[in-house]
Coordinates of C-alpha atoms in Angstrom, one line a residue:
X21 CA -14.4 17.0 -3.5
X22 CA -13.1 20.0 -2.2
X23 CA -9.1 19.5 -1.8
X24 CA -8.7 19.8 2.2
X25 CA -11.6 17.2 2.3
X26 CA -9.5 15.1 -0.4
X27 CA -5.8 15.8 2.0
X28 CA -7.6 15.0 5.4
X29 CA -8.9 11.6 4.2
X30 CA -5.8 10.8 2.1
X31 CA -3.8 11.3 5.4
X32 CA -6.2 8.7 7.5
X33 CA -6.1 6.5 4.7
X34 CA -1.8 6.2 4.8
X35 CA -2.6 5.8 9.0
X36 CA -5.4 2.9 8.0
X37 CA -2.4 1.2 5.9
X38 CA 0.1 1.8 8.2
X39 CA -2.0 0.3 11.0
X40 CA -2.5 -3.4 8.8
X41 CA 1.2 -3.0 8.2
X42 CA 2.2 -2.8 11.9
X43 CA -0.1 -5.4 12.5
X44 CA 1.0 -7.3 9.9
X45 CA 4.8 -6.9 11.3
X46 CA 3.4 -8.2 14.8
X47 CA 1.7 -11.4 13.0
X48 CA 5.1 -12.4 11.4
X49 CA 7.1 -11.9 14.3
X50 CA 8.9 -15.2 14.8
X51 CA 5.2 -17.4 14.3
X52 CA 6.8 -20.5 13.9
X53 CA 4.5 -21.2 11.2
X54 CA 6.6 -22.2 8.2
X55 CA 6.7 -19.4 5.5
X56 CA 3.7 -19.7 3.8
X57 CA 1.1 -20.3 6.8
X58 CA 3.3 -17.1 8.2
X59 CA 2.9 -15.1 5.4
X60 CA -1.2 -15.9 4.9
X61 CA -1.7 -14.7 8.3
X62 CA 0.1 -11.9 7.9
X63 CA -1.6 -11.0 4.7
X64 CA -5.0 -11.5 6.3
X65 CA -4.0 -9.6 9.3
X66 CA -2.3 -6.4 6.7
X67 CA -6.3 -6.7 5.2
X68 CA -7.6 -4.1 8.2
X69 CA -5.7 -1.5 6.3
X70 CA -7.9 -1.4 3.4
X71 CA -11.1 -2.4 5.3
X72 CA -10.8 0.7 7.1
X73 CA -10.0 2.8 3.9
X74 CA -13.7 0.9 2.3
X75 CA -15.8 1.1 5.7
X76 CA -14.9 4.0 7.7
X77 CA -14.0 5.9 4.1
X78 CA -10.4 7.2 3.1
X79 CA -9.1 8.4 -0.3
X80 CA -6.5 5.6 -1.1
X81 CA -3.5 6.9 -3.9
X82 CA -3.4 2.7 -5.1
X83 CA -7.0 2.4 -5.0
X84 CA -7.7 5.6 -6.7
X85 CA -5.8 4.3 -9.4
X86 CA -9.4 3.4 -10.5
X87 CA -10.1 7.0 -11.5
X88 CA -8.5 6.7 -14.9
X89 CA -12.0 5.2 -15.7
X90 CA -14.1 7.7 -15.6
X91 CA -11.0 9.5 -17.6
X92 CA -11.4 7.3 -20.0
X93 CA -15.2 7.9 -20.1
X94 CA -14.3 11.8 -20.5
X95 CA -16.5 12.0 -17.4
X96 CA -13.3 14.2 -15.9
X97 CA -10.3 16.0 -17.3
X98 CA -6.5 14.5 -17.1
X99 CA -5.8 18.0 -14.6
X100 CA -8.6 16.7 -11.9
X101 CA -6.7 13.1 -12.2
X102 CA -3.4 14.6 -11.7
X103 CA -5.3 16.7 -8.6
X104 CA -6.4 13.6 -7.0
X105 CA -3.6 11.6 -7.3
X106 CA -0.7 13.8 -6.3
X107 CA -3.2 15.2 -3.6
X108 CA -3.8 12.0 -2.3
X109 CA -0.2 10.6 -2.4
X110 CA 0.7 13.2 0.1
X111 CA -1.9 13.0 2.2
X112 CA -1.2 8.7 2.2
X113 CA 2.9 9.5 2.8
X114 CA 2.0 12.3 6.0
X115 CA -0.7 9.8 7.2
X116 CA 2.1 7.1 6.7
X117 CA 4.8 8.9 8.9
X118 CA 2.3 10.1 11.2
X119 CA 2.3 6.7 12.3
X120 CA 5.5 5.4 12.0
X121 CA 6.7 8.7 14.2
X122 CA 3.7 7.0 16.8
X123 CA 4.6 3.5 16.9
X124 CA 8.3 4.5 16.9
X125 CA 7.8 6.7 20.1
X126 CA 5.3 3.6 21.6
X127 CA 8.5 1.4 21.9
X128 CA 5.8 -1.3 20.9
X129 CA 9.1 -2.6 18.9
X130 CA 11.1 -3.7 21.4
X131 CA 8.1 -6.1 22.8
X132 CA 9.4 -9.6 22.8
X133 CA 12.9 -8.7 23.1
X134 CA 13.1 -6.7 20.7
X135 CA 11.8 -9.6 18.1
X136 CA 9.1 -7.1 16.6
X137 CA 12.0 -4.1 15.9
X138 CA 13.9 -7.0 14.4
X139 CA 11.1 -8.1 12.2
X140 CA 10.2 -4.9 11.2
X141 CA 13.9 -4.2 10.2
X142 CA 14.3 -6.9 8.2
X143 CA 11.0 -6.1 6.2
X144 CA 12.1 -2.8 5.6
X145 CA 16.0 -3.7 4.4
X146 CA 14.5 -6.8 2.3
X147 CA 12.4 -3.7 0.2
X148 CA 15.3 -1.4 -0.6
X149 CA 17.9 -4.5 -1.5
X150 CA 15.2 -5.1 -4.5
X151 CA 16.3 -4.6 -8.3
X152 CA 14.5 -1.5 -9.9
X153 CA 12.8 -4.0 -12.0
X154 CA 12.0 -6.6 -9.9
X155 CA 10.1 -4.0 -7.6
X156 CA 8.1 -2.8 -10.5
X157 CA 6.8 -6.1 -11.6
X158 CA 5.8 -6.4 -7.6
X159 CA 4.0 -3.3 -8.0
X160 CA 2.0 -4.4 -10.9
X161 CA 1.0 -7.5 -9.5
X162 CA 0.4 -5.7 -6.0
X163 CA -2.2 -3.2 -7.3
X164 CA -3.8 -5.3 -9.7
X165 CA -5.2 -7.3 -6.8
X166 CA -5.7 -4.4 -4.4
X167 CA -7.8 -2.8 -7.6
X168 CA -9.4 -5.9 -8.0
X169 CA -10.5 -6.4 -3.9
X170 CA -11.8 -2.2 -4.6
X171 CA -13.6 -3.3 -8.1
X172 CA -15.2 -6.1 -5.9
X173 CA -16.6 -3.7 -3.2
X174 CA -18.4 -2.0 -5.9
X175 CA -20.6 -5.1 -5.8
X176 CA -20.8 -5.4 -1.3
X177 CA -24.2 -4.5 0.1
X178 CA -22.9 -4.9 4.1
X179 CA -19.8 -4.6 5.6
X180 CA -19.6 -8.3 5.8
X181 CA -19.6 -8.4 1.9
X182 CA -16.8 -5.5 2.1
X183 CA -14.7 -7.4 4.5
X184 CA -14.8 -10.9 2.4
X185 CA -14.2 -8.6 -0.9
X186 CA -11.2 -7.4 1.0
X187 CA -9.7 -10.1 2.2
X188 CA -9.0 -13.0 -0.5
X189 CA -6.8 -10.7 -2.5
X190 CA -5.0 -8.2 -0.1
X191 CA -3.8 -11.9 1.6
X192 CA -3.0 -12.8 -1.5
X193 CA -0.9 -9.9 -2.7
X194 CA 0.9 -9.6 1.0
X195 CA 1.9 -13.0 1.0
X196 CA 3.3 -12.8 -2.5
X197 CA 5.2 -10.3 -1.6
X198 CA 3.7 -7.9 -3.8
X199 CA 4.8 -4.2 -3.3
X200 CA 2.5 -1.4 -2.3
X201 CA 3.9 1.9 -2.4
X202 CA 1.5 3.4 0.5
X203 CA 2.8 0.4 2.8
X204 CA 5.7 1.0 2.4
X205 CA 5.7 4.4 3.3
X206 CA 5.6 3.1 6.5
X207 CA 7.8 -0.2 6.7
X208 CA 10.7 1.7 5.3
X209 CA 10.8 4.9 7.3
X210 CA 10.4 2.7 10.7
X211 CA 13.0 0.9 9.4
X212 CA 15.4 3.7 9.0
X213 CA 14.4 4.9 12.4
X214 CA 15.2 1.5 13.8
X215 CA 18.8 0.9 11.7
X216 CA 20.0 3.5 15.0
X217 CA 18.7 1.6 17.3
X218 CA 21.6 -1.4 18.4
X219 CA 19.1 -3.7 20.2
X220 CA 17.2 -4.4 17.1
X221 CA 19.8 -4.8 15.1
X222 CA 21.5 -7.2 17.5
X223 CA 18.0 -8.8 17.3
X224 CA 18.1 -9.2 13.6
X225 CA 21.3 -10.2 13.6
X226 CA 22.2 -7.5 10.7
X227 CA 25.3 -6.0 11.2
X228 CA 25.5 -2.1 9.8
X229 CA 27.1 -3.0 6.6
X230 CA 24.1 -5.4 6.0
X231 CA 22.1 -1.9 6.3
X232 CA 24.1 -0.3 4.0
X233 CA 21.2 -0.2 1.2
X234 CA 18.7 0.9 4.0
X235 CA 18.7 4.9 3.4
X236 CA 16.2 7.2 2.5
X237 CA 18.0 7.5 -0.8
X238 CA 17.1 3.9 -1.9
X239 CA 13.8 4.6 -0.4
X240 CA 12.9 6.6 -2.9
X241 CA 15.3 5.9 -5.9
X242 CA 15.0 2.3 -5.6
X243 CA 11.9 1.1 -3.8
X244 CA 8.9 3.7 -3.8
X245 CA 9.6 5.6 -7.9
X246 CA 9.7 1.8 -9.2
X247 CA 7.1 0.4 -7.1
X248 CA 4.8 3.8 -7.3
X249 CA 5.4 3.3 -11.1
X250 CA 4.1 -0.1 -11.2
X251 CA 0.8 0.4 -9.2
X252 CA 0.0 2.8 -11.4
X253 CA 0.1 0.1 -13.8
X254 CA -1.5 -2.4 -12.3
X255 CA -4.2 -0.8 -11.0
X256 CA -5.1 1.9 -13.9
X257 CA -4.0 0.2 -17.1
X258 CA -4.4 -4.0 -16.0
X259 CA -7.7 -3.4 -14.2
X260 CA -9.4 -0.3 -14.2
X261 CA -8.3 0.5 -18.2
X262 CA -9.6 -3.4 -18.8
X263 CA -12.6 -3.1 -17.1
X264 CA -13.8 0.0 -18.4
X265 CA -13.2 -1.2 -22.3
X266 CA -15.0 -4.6 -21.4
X267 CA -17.9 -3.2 -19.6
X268 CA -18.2 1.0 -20.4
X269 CA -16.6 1.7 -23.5
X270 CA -18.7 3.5 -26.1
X271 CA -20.5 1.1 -28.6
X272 CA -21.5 2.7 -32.0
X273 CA -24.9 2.8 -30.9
X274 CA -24.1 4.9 -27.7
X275 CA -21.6 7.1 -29.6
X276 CA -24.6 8.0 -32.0
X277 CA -26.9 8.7 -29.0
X278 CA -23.9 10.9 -27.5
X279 CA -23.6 12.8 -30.4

């Protein structure tokens, strides 16, 4: 694919994932739920991210992940991988602030009193107070699901099939609390844009020493190199590396036909 074509749908793909993020903010906002039912809605709700990226089409970094299987079949060289991915990060983290800079400007966080700011603050200091660790083993688990609702799309012959494909394991994942790296290229940066804002954090009740691990610093030091890191394992190594040796690695037979 030509590499504007790759940028231009990497960038509506970090919008699509933004989108099910904000959406998944406005689910959570003070439900009354209980934890769990909160969080399942809010993972089912965070699901219209990657049913726009499979539907209206979008070059995903987590989901591209994938690619390291036709690597490993030597259908393309490591330098078009590297191409893809860095190209399509990019594209995802512009597509990402694109909307936070949008929803930010909206205001839409001070509906309710400013319960949906406060949410959304919390989200975003919860993901840079995480152990470099600890976010990496979120990661893993993250993308091995979102991997896992892509591999099953492979398999979806309407967009019915896509959206039940999409939605068992992206709830699953969100209301783990799994870590995706695009997603948070958007929770964290409205979060730092909200950290100024005094009626949000009087909402949250968070005071600004509370907020003191909320920079862009931890952003990318402590939750999106870690988390990045372990979607790449997830997603190329624990699915898309597994699949290919179970189902298209060379047999001895093929080899000898190759040859």
């Amino acid at each position: 694919m030509p590499w504007i074509n790759t940028l231009v749908l990497a960038v509506l793909a970090g919008a699509f994932i933004s989108l099910g993020a904000e959406f998944f903010t406005l689910v959570t906002t003070e439900s009354g739920l209980g934890y769990g039912v909160a969080r399942l809605l809010g993972g089912a709700a965070f699901s219209l991210g990657l049913f726009l990226v499979v539907v209206a089409g979008a070059e995903l970094f987590t989901g591209n992940n994938l690619i390291v299987m036709a690597w490993a079949g030597r259908k393309i060289t490591t330098a078009a991988v590297a191409r893809n991915w860095a190209l399509v990060y990019v594209g995802n983290f512009a597509g990402a602030l694109a909307t936070v800079a949008l929803v930010y400007a909206s205001h839409q966080w001070e509906f309710n009193g400013y319960a949906v700011g406060a949410n959304a603050l919390k989200i975003a200091n919860h993901k840079t107070n995480l152990g470099f660790s600890e976010a990496v083993a979120l990661g893993v688990l993250c993308n091995g699901l979102v991997c896992l609702a892509v591999w099953l799309c492979y398999s979806a012959r309407s967009n019915i099939d896509k959206a039940v494909s999409v939605l068992f394991p992206i709830t699953a994942f969100v209301a783990s609390g799994f870590e995706h790296s695009i997603a948070n290229m958007y929770f964290i940066p409205l979060g730092l844009l909200l950290k100024r804002e005094e009626a949000v954090k009087e909402a949250a009740g968070l005071s600004s020493a509370q907020l003191s691990d909320l920079t862009w610093a931890d952003f990318f030091v402590s939750n999106l190199l870690p988390v990045t890191i372990g979607n790449v394992i997830g997603g190329a190594l624990l699915v898309g590396a597994v699949y290919w040796f179970i189902y298209l690695r060379p047999t001895g037979g093929r080899k000898g036909a190759a040859s």
